[in-house]
PDB file of C-alpha atoms and ligand atoms in Angstrom:
ATOM      1  CA  UNK A 980       6.892  -0.935 -21.760  1.00 57.00           C
ATOM      2  CA  UNK A 981       5.295  -2.670 -18.765  1.00 71.00           C
ATOM      3  CA  UNK A 982       1.691  -1.918 -17.979  1.00 90.00           C
ATOM      4  CA  UNK A 983       0.715   0.199 -14.994  1.00 95.00           C
ATOM      5  CA  UNK A 984      -0.175  -1.811 -11.894  1.00 97.00           C
ATOM      6  CA  UNK A 985      -1.511  -0.068  -8.785  1.00 98.00           C
ATOM      7  CA  UNK A 986      -1.765  -2.210  -5.643  1.00 98.00           C
ATOM      8  CA  UNK A 987      -4.176  -1.209  -2.870  1.00 98.00           C
ATOM      9  CA  UNK A 988      -4.041  -3.437   0.201  1.00 98.00           C
ATOM     10  CA  UNK A 989      -5.437  -3.143   3.692  1.00 97.00           C
ATOM     11  CA  UNK A 990      -7.849  -4.551   6.262  1.00 96.00           C
ATOM     12  CA  UNK A 991     -11.617  -4.993   5.960  1.00 92.00           C
ATOM     13  CA  UNK A 992     -13.682  -1.860   5.456  1.00 90.00           C
ATOM     14  CA  UNK A 993     -10.751   0.511   4.926  1.00 93.00           C
ATOM     15  CA  UNK A 994     -12.450   1.828   1.779  1.00 92.00           C
ATOM     16  CA  UNK A 995     -10.275   0.013  -0.730  1.00 95.00           C
ATOM     17  CA  UNK A 996     -12.977  -0.898  -3.215  1.00 93.00           C
ATOM     18  CA  UNK A 997     -14.711   2.516  -3.286  1.00 94.00           C
ATOM     19  CA  UNK A 998     -11.372   4.231  -3.730  1.00 97.00           C
ATOM     20  CA  UNK A 999     -10.031   1.776  -6.307  1.00 97.00           C
ATOM     21  CA  UNK A1000     -13.182   2.063  -8.398  1.00 96.00           C
ATOM     22  CA  UNK A1001     -12.944   5.873  -8.444  1.00 97.00           C
ATOM     23  CA  UNK A1002      -9.252   5.798  -9.314  1.00 98.00           C
ATOM     24  CA  UNK A1003      -9.896   3.340 -12.148  1.00 96.00           C
ATOM     25  CA  UNK A1004     -12.441   5.789 -13.601  1.00 95.00           C
ATOM     26  CA  UNK A1005     -10.155   8.816 -13.154  1.00 96.00           C
ATOM     27  CA  UNK A1006      -7.196   7.139 -14.815  1.00 96.00           C
ATOM     28  CA  UNK A1007      -9.223   5.147 -17.356  1.00 95.00           C
ATOM     29  CA  UNK A1008      -7.782   1.809 -16.278  1.00 94.00           C
ATOM     30  CA  UNK A1009      -9.313  -1.538 -15.270  1.00 94.00           C
ATOM     31  CA  UNK A1010     -10.251  -2.424 -11.713  1.00 95.00           C
ATOM     32  CA  UNK A1011      -9.835  -5.901 -10.203  1.00 95.00           C
ATOM     33  CA  UNK A1012     -11.428  -6.473  -6.808  1.00 97.00           C
ATOM     34  CA  UNK A1013      -9.439  -9.550  -5.724  1.00 97.00           C
ATOM     35  CA  UNK A1014     -11.579  -9.966  -2.583  1.00 97.00           C
ATOM     36  CA  UNK A1015     -14.683 -10.274  -4.771  1.00 97.00           C
ATOM     37  CA  UNK A1016     -13.182 -13.468  -6.226  1.00 98.00           C
ATOM     38  CA  UNK A1017     -12.887 -15.086  -2.768  1.00 98.00           C
ATOM     39  CA  UNK A1018     -16.377 -13.824  -1.984  1.00 98.00           C
ATOM     40  CA  UNK A1019     -17.761 -15.369  -5.199  1.00 98.00           C
ATOM     41  CA  UNK A1020     -16.233 -18.742  -4.351  1.00 98.00           C
ATOM     42  CA  UNK A1021     -17.689 -18.486  -0.830  1.00 98.00           C
ATOM     43  CA  UNK A1022     -21.106 -17.806  -2.370  1.00 98.00           C
ATOM     44  CA  UNK A1023     -20.684 -20.884  -4.562  1.00 98.00           C
ATOM     45  CA  UNK A1024     -19.842 -23.020  -1.490  1.00 98.00           C
ATOM     46  CA  UNK A1025     -22.910 -21.770   0.362  1.00 98.00           C
ATOM     47  CA  UNK A1026     -25.283 -22.233  -2.557  1.00 97.00           C
ATOM     48  CA  UNK A1027     -23.947 -25.750  -3.247  1.00 96.00           C
ATOM     49  CA  UNK A1028     -24.230 -26.642   0.448  1.00 97.00           C
ATOM     50  CA  UNK A1029     -20.487 -27.248   0.785  1.00 97.00           C
ATOM     51  CA  UNK A1030     -19.217 -27.052   4.353  1.00 96.00           C
ATOM     52  CA  UNK A1031     -16.271 -24.636   4.311  1.00 97.00           C
ATOM     53  CA  UNK A1032     -14.328 -26.669   6.852  1.00 96.00           C
ATOM     54  CA  UNK A1033     -14.186 -29.484   4.244  1.00 97.00           C
ATOM     55  CA  UNK A1034     -11.157 -28.083   2.491  1.00 98.00           C
ATOM     56  CA  UNK A1035     -11.011 -30.769  -0.228  1.00 98.00           C
ATOM     57  CA  UNK A1036     -14.551 -29.981  -1.340  1.00 98.00           C
ATOM     58  CA  UNK A1037     -13.854 -26.241  -1.454  1.00 98.00           C
ATOM     59  CA  UNK A1038     -10.738 -26.876  -3.568  1.00 98.00           C
ATOM     60  CA  UNK A1039     -12.733 -29.098  -5.927  1.00 98.00           C
ATOM     61  CA  UNK A1040     -15.368 -26.381  -6.352  1.00 97.00           C
ATOM     62  CA  UNK A1041     -12.655 -23.798  -6.982  1.00 98.00           C
ATOM     63  CA  UNK A1042     -11.218 -25.934  -9.793  1.00 97.00           C
ATOM     64  CA  UNK A1043     -14.575 -26.073 -11.542  1.00 96.00           C
ATOM     65  CA  UNK A1044     -15.935 -22.596 -10.981  1.00 96.00           C
ATOM     66  CA  UNK A1045     -15.929 -19.790 -13.519  1.00 96.00           C
ATOM     67  CA  UNK A1046     -15.115 -16.387 -12.025  1.00 96.00           C
ATOM     68  CA  UNK A1047     -14.682 -13.397 -14.320  1.00 93.00           C
ATOM     69  CA  UNK A1048     -14.744  -9.633 -14.409  1.00 92.00           C
ATOM     70  CA  UNK A1049     -16.774  -7.924 -17.127  1.00 90.00           C
ATOM     71  CA  UNK A1050     -16.904  -4.106 -17.077  1.00 86.00           C
ATOM     72  CA  UNK A1051     -15.609  -4.140 -13.486  1.00 85.00           C
ATOM     73  CA  UNK A1052     -18.460  -6.401 -12.337  1.00 92.00           C
ATOM     74  CA  UNK A1053     -17.948  -9.903 -10.987  1.00 96.00           C
ATOM     75  CA  UNK A1054     -19.549 -12.929 -12.653  1.00 97.00           C
ATOM     76  CA  UNK A1055     -19.912 -16.354 -11.068  1.00 98.00           C
ATOM     77  CA  UNK A1056     -20.651 -19.090 -13.623  1.00 97.00           C
ATOM     78  CA  UNK A1057     -22.059 -16.433 -15.944  1.00 97.00           C
ATOM     79  CA  UNK A1058     -24.204 -14.612 -13.360  1.00 98.00           C
ATOM     80  CA  UNK A1059     -23.522 -11.071 -12.136  1.00 98.00           C
ATOM     81  CA  UNK A1060     -23.095 -11.468  -8.355  1.00 98.00           C
ATOM     82  CA  UNK A1061     -21.985  -7.923  -7.391  1.00 96.00           C
ATOM     83  CA  UNK A1062     -24.783  -7.680  -4.814  1.00 94.00           C
ATOM     84  CA  UNK A1063     -25.011 -11.264  -3.604  1.00 96.00           C
ATOM     85  CA  UNK A1064     -21.375 -11.375  -2.478  1.00 97.00           C
ATOM     86  CA  UNK A1065     -21.796  -8.449  -0.033  1.00 92.00           C
ATOM     87  CA  UNK A1066     -23.961 -10.148   2.613  1.00 91.00           C
ATOM     88  CA  UNK A1067     -23.009 -10.710   6.244  1.00 88.00           C
ATOM     89  CA  UNK A1068     -23.125 -14.471   5.661  1.00 94.00           C
ATOM     90  CA  UNK A1069     -20.352 -14.094   3.100  1.00 96.00           C
ATOM     91  CA  UNK A1070     -18.459 -11.683   5.410  1.00 92.00           C
ATOM     92  CA  UNK A1071     -18.571 -14.325   8.103  1.00 92.00           C
ATOM     93  CA  UNK A1072     -17.191 -17.162   5.969  1.00 96.00           C
ATOM     94  CA  UNK A1073     -14.944 -15.637   3.327  1.00 97.00           C
ATOM     95  CA  UNK A1074     -11.701 -15.532   5.338  1.00 95.00           C
ATOM     96  CA  UNK A1075     -11.886 -19.263   5.979  1.00 96.00           C
ATOM     97  CA  UNK A1076     -12.162 -19.885   2.249  1.00 98.00           C
ATOM     98  CA  UNK A1077      -9.368 -17.408   1.505  1.00 97.00           C
ATOM     99  CA  UNK A1078      -6.899 -19.062   3.853  1.00 96.00           C
ATOM    100  CA  UNK A1079      -6.826 -22.324   1.852  1.00 97.00           C
ATOM    101  CA  UNK A1080      -3.448 -22.538   0.099  1.00 97.00           C
ATOM    102  CA  UNK A1081      -4.686 -24.272  -3.085  1.00 98.00           C
ATOM    103  CA  UNK A1082      -7.546 -21.790  -3.429  1.00 98.00           C
ATOM    104  CA  UNK A1083      -5.110 -18.887  -3.147  1.00 98.00           C
ATOM    105  CA  UNK A1084      -2.787 -20.383  -5.760  1.00 98.00           C
ATOM    106  CA  UNK A1085      -5.619 -20.679  -8.269  1.00 98.00           C
ATOM    107  CA  UNK A1086      -6.921 -17.167  -7.561  1.00 98.00           C
ATOM    108  CA  UNK A1087      -3.488 -15.548  -7.715  1.00 98.00           C
ATOM    109  CA  UNK A1088      -2.749 -17.232 -11.052  1.00 97.00           C
ATOM    110  CA  UNK A1089      -5.942 -15.738 -12.458  1.00 95.00           C
ATOM    111  CA  UNK A1090      -5.296 -12.318 -10.879  1.00 96.00           C
ATOM    112  CA  UNK A1091      -1.841 -12.198 -12.475  1.00 96.00           C
ATOM    113  CA  UNK A1092      -3.232 -13.171 -15.882  1.00 94.00           C
ATOM    114  CA  UNK A1093      -5.863 -10.438 -15.748  1.00 91.00           C
ATOM    115  CA  UNK A1094      -3.418  -7.907 -14.323  1.00 91.00           C
ATOM    116  CA  UNK A1095      -0.870  -8.432 -17.098  1.00 91.00           C
ATOM    117  CA  UNK A1096      -3.400  -7.672 -19.835  1.00 89.00           C
ATOM    118  CA  UNK A1097      -3.810  -3.921 -19.352  1.00 92.00           C
ATOM    119  CA  UNK A1098      -3.225  -0.980 -17.020  1.00 95.00           C
ATOM    120  CA  UNK A1099      -4.970  -1.929 -13.824  1.00 96.00           C
ATOM    121  CA  UNK A1100      -5.687  -1.149 -10.180  1.00 97.00           C
ATOM    122  CA  UNK A1101      -6.145  -4.149  -7.883  1.00 97.00           C
ATOM    123  CA  UNK A1102      -7.298  -4.150  -4.289  1.00 98.00           C
ATOM    124  CA  UNK A1103      -6.981  -6.879  -1.685  1.00 97.00           C
ATOM    125  CA  UNK A1104      -4.680  -8.197   1.009  1.00 96.00           C
ATOM    126  CA  UNK A1105      -1.649  -9.524  -0.880  1.00 97.00           C
ATOM    127  CA  UNK A1106      -1.456  -7.454  -4.062  1.00 98.00           C
ATOM    128  CA  UNK A1107       1.752  -5.590  -3.149  1.00 98.00           C
ATOM    129  CA  UNK A1108       3.348  -8.415  -1.160  1.00 97.00           C
ATOM    130  CA  UNK A1109       2.590 -11.383  -3.376  1.00 97.00           C
ATOM    131  CA  UNK A1110       0.558 -10.908  -6.565  1.00 97.00           C
ATOM    132  CA  UNK A1111       2.602  -8.027  -7.994  1.00 97.00           C
ATOM    133  CA  UNK A1112       5.526  -7.487  -5.603  1.00 97.00           C
ATOM    134  CA  UNK A1113       7.548  -5.618  -8.260  1.00 96.00           C
ATOM    135  CA  UNK A1114       5.102  -2.826  -8.943  1.00 96.00           C
ATOM    136  CA  UNK A1115       6.291   0.560  -7.703  1.00 94.00           C
ATOM    137  CA  UNK A1116       2.764   1.738  -6.885  1.00 97.00           C
ATOM    138  CA  UNK A1117       1.786   0.169  -3.579  1.00 98.00           C
ATOM    139  CA  UNK A1118      -0.586   1.654  -1.025  1.00 98.00           C
ATOM    140  CA  UNK A1119      -1.713   0.260   2.305  1.00 98.00           C
ATOM    141  CA  UNK A1120      -5.043   1.762   3.276  1.00 98.00           C
ATOM    142  CA  UNK A1121      -5.973   1.697   6.925  1.00 96.00           C
ATOM    143  CA  UNK A1122      -8.440   3.266   9.381  1.00 95.00           C
ATOM    144  CA  UNK A1123      -9.417   2.561  12.980  1.00 93.00           C
ATOM    145  CA  UNK A1124     -11.600  -0.556  13.480  1.00 92.00           C
ATOM    146  CA  UNK A1125     -14.428   1.649  14.781  1.00 93.00           C
ATOM    147  CA  UNK A1126     -14.367   3.860  11.690  1.00 94.00           C
ATOM    148  CA  UNK A1127     -14.146   0.833   9.392  1.00 94.00           C
ATOM    149  CA  UNK A1128     -17.101  -0.735  11.209  1.00 95.00           C
ATOM    150  CA  UNK A1129     -19.107   2.473  10.919  1.00 94.00           C
ATOM    151  CA  UNK A1130     -18.501   2.622   7.160  1.00 92.00           C
ATOM    152  CA  UNK A1131     -19.488  -1.027   6.677  1.00 90.00           C
ATOM    153  CA  UNK A1132     -22.601  -0.476   8.812  1.00 92.00           C
ATOM    154  CA  UNK A1133     -23.698   2.437   6.607  1.00 91.00           C
ATOM    155  CA  UNK A1134     -23.242   0.194   3.558  1.00 86.00           C
ATOM    156  CA  UNK A1135     -25.259  -2.747   4.866  1.00 87.00           C
ATOM    157  CA  UNK A1136     -27.876  -1.350   7.280  1.00 89.00           C
ATOM    158  CA  UNK A1137     -30.631  -0.863   4.694  1.00 89.00           C
ATOM    159  CA  UNK A1138     -30.228  -4.385   3.335  1.00 88.00           C
ATOM    160  CA  UNK A1139     -29.906  -6.151   6.691  1.00 88.00           C
ATOM    161  CA  UNK A1140     -32.092  -4.379   9.225  1.00 89.00           C
ATOM    162  CA  UNK A1141     -31.230  -6.568  12.226  1.00 92.00           C
ATOM    163  CA  UNK A1142     -27.488  -6.141  12.161  1.00 92.00           C
ATOM    164  CA  UNK A1143     -25.877  -3.879  14.779  1.00 94.00           C
ATOM    165  CA  UNK A1144     -22.759  -1.719  14.582  1.00 95.00           C
ATOM    166  CA  UNK A1145     -21.250  -3.752  17.417  1.00 95.00           C
ATOM    167  CA  UNK A1146     -21.676  -7.012  15.491  1.00 94.00           C
ATOM    168  CA  UNK A1147     -20.100  -5.478  12.423  1.00 94.00           C
ATOM    169  CA  UNK A1148     -17.064  -4.182  14.332  1.00 95.00           C
ATOM    170  CA  UNK A1149     -16.487  -7.555  15.981  1.00 94.00           C
ATOM    171  CA  UNK A1150     -16.895  -9.326  12.597  1.00 93.00           C
ATOM    172  CA  UNK A1151     -14.328  -7.001  11.048  1.00 93.00           C
ATOM    173  CA  UNK A1152     -11.847  -7.608  13.878  1.00 94.00           C
ATOM    174  CA  UNK A1153     -12.348 -11.362  13.599  1.00 93.00           C
ATOM    175  CA  UNK A1154     -11.742 -11.281   9.847  1.00 93.00           C
ATOM    176  CA  UNK A1155      -8.615  -9.121  10.301  1.00 94.00           C
ATOM    177  CA  UNK A1156      -7.286 -11.670  12.806  1.00 94.00           C
ATOM    178  CA  UNK A1157      -7.793 -14.612  10.437  1.00 94.00           C
ATOM    179  CA  UNK A1158      -6.376 -12.641   7.472  1.00 94.00           C
ATOM    180  CA  UNK A1159      -3.295 -11.442   9.393  1.00 94.00           C
ATOM    181  CA  UNK A1160      -2.446 -14.747  11.025  1.00 95.00           C
ATOM    182  CA  UNK A1161      -2.928 -17.178   8.155  1.00 95.00           C
ATOM    183  CA  UNK A1162       0.122 -19.043   6.825  1.00 93.00           C
ATOM    184  CA  UNK A1163      -0.186 -18.200   3.128  1.00 93.00           C
ATOM    185  CA  UNK A1164       0.356 -14.556   2.147  1.00 94.00           C
ATOM    186  CA  UNK A1165      -1.152 -12.979   5.263  1.00 95.00           C
ATOM    187  CA  UNK A1166      -2.437  -9.420   5.432  1.00 95.00           C
ATOM    188  CA  UNK A1167       0.691  -7.374   6.071  1.00 94.00           C
ATOM    189  CA  UNK A1168       1.925  -4.033   4.803  1.00 96.00           C
ATOM    190  CA  UNK A1169       4.614  -4.411   2.126  1.00 96.00           C
ATOM    191  CA  UNK A1170       7.846  -2.749   3.297  1.00 96.00           C
ATOM    192  CA  UNK A1171       7.765  -0.376   0.326  1.00 96.00           C
ATOM    193  CA  UNK A1172       4.025   0.477   0.427  1.00 97.00           C
ATOM    194  CA  UNK A1173       2.806   4.011   1.239  1.00 97.00           C
ATOM    195  CA  UNK A1174       0.595   3.713   4.312  1.00 97.00           C
ATOM    196  CA  UNK A1175      -2.502   5.905   4.318  1.00 97.00           C
ATOM    197  CA  UNK A1176      -4.551   6.244   7.501  1.00 96.00           C
ATOM    198  CA  UNK A1177      -7.935   7.321   6.179  1.00 94.00           C
ATOM    199  CA  UNK A1178      -9.707   7.572   9.562  1.00 93.00           C
ATOM    200  CA  UNK A1179     -10.069  11.329   9.189  1.00 92.00           C
ATOM    201  CA  UNK A1180      -9.772  11.645   5.426  1.00 94.00           C
ATOM    202  CA  UNK A1181     -12.570  11.936   2.894  1.00 94.00           C
ATOM    203  CA  UNK A1182     -12.811   9.533  -0.041  1.00 95.00           C
ATOM    204  CA  UNK A1183     -11.821  12.360  -2.420  1.00 96.00           C
ATOM    205  CA  UNK A1184      -8.725  13.179  -0.379  1.00 97.00           C
ATOM    206  CA  UNK A1185      -7.511   9.590  -0.514  1.00 97.00           C
ATOM    207  CA  UNK A1186      -8.271   9.297  -4.244  1.00 98.00           C
ATOM    208  CA  UNK A1187      -6.438  12.557  -5.011  1.00 97.00           C
ATOM    209  CA  UNK A1188      -3.435  11.546  -2.930  1.00 97.00           C
ATOM    210  CA  UNK A1189      -3.021   8.226  -4.747  1.00 98.00           C
ATOM    211  CA  UNK A1190      -3.690   9.668  -8.210  1.00 97.00           C
ATOM    212  CA  UNK A1191      -1.079  12.385  -7.600  1.00 96.00           C
ATOM    213  CA  UNK A1192       1.517   9.879  -6.436  1.00 95.00           C
ATOM    214  CA  UNK A1193       0.920   7.750  -9.519  1.00 95.00           C
ATOM    215  CA  UNK A1194       1.021  10.721 -11.880  1.00 93.00           C
ATOM    216  CA  UNK A1195       4.215  12.114 -10.387  1.00 91.00           C
ATOM    217  CA  UNK A1196       5.972   8.778 -10.701  1.00 88.00           C
ATOM    218  CA  UNK A1197       4.709   7.604 -14.083  1.00 86.00           C
ATOM    219  CA  UNK A1198       4.041   8.967 -17.528  1.00 69.00           C
ATOM    220  CA  UNK A1199       0.255   9.238 -16.965  1.00 60.00           C
ATOM    221  CA  UNK A1200      -1.118  12.736 -17.473  1.00 52.00           C
ATOM    222  CA  UNK A1201       2.054  14.075 -19.181  1.00 48.00           C
TER     223      UNK A1201
HETATM  224  O1  LIG B1514     -14.237  -5.238   1.291  1.00 95.38           O
HETATM  225  P1  LIG B1514     -13.518  -5.891   2.428  1.00 95.38           P
HETATM  226  O2  LIG B1514     -12.235  -5.230   2.743  1.00 95.38           O
HETATM  227  O3  LIG B1514     -14.381  -6.140   3.605  1.00 95.38           O
HETATM  228  O4  LIG B1514     -13.162  -7.350   1.960  1.00 95.38           O
HETATM  229  P2  LIG B1514     -12.708  -7.874   0.547  1.00 95.38           P
HETATM  230  O5  LIG B1514     -11.592  -7.065  -0.011  1.00 95.38           O
HETATM  231  O6  LIG B1514     -13.907  -8.083  -0.308  1.00 95.38           O
HETATM  232  O7  LIG B1514     -12.096  -9.312   0.950  1.00 95.38           O
HETATM  233  C1  LIG B1514     -12.875 -10.293   1.553  1.00 95.38           C
HETATM  234  C2  LIG B1514     -11.954 -11.336   2.161  1.00 95.38           C
HETATM  235  O8  LIG B1514     -11.257 -12.024   1.116  1.00 95.38           O
HETATM  236  C3  LIG B1514     -10.870 -10.822   3.083  1.00 95.38           C
HETATM  237  O9  LIG B1514     -11.304 -10.680   4.419  1.00 95.38           O
HETATM  238  C4  LIG B1514      -9.800 -11.899   2.953  1.00 95.38           C
HETATM  239  O10 LIG B1514     -10.089 -13.006   3.785  1.00 95.38           O
HETATM  240  C5  LIG B1514      -9.956 -12.354   1.527  1.00 95.38           C
HETATM  241  N1  LIG B1514      -8.971 -11.761   0.610  1.00 95.38           N
HETATM  242  C6  LIG B1514      -7.717 -12.307   0.546  1.00 95.38           C
HETATM  243  O11 LIG B1514      -7.410 -13.212   1.296  1.00 95.38           O
HETATM  244  N2  LIG B1514      -6.814 -11.861  -0.369  1.00 95.38           N
HETATM  245  C7  LIG B1514      -7.125 -10.862  -1.185  1.00 95.38           C
HETATM  246  N3  LIG B1514      -6.222 -10.442  -2.087  1.00 95.38           N
HETATM  247  C8  LIG B1514      -8.391 -10.248  -1.111  1.00 95.38           C
HETATM  248  C9  LIG B1514      -9.304 -10.708  -0.188  1.00 95.38           C
END
């Protein structure tokens, strides 16, 4: 029997990673944060001094980098970088790394390999449209840009004291524009994905909704 694959896509700050992590715990399955992989490569570019507009250099780095998940944490060349990849510098640059076709091909290959190994929930931009288009569990998580900005601000304000809510909202909108307009697997809702507008929903409500949908339509929990 095929393994269970749950795809959670949506724009920046919609709550995908918080929700996916909780669902992975509830269902006892693995969690793959596909965005964390693009973030880790962006971190590598910055720490190696590679200019992101030099596409060839970014591709070369991508070929030689080691990115792995261990216990739902992300490792870059053997180092746990869960915290380092969540800075506003990475936020600012990641979409320009993620729009490079060759980078995407390498990442998607790896995401498919990991996803085939066990029951898994993946979150990102192209999970339901491109990485695993045949899974029957696809959700597109959305919320208003203001609410998404507010959530991201709450997450980052203690670490980066100078950042304002306004800057975060405009950064989120800019990233959504790049992600939605790029040529290779842009951010778009899969035709068969359930859309969830979480603007006025709590985290628990979203988690329960998705878990119920999955349980009703699979053998889990029988
Ligand atoms: O957490 P947040 O929604 O802000 O972002 P993320 O999921 O960590 O993704 C960071 C960036 O990686 C996105 O803005 C996209 O540019 C890119 N990404 C992508 O292109 N494809 C994916 N499957 C996941 C992320």
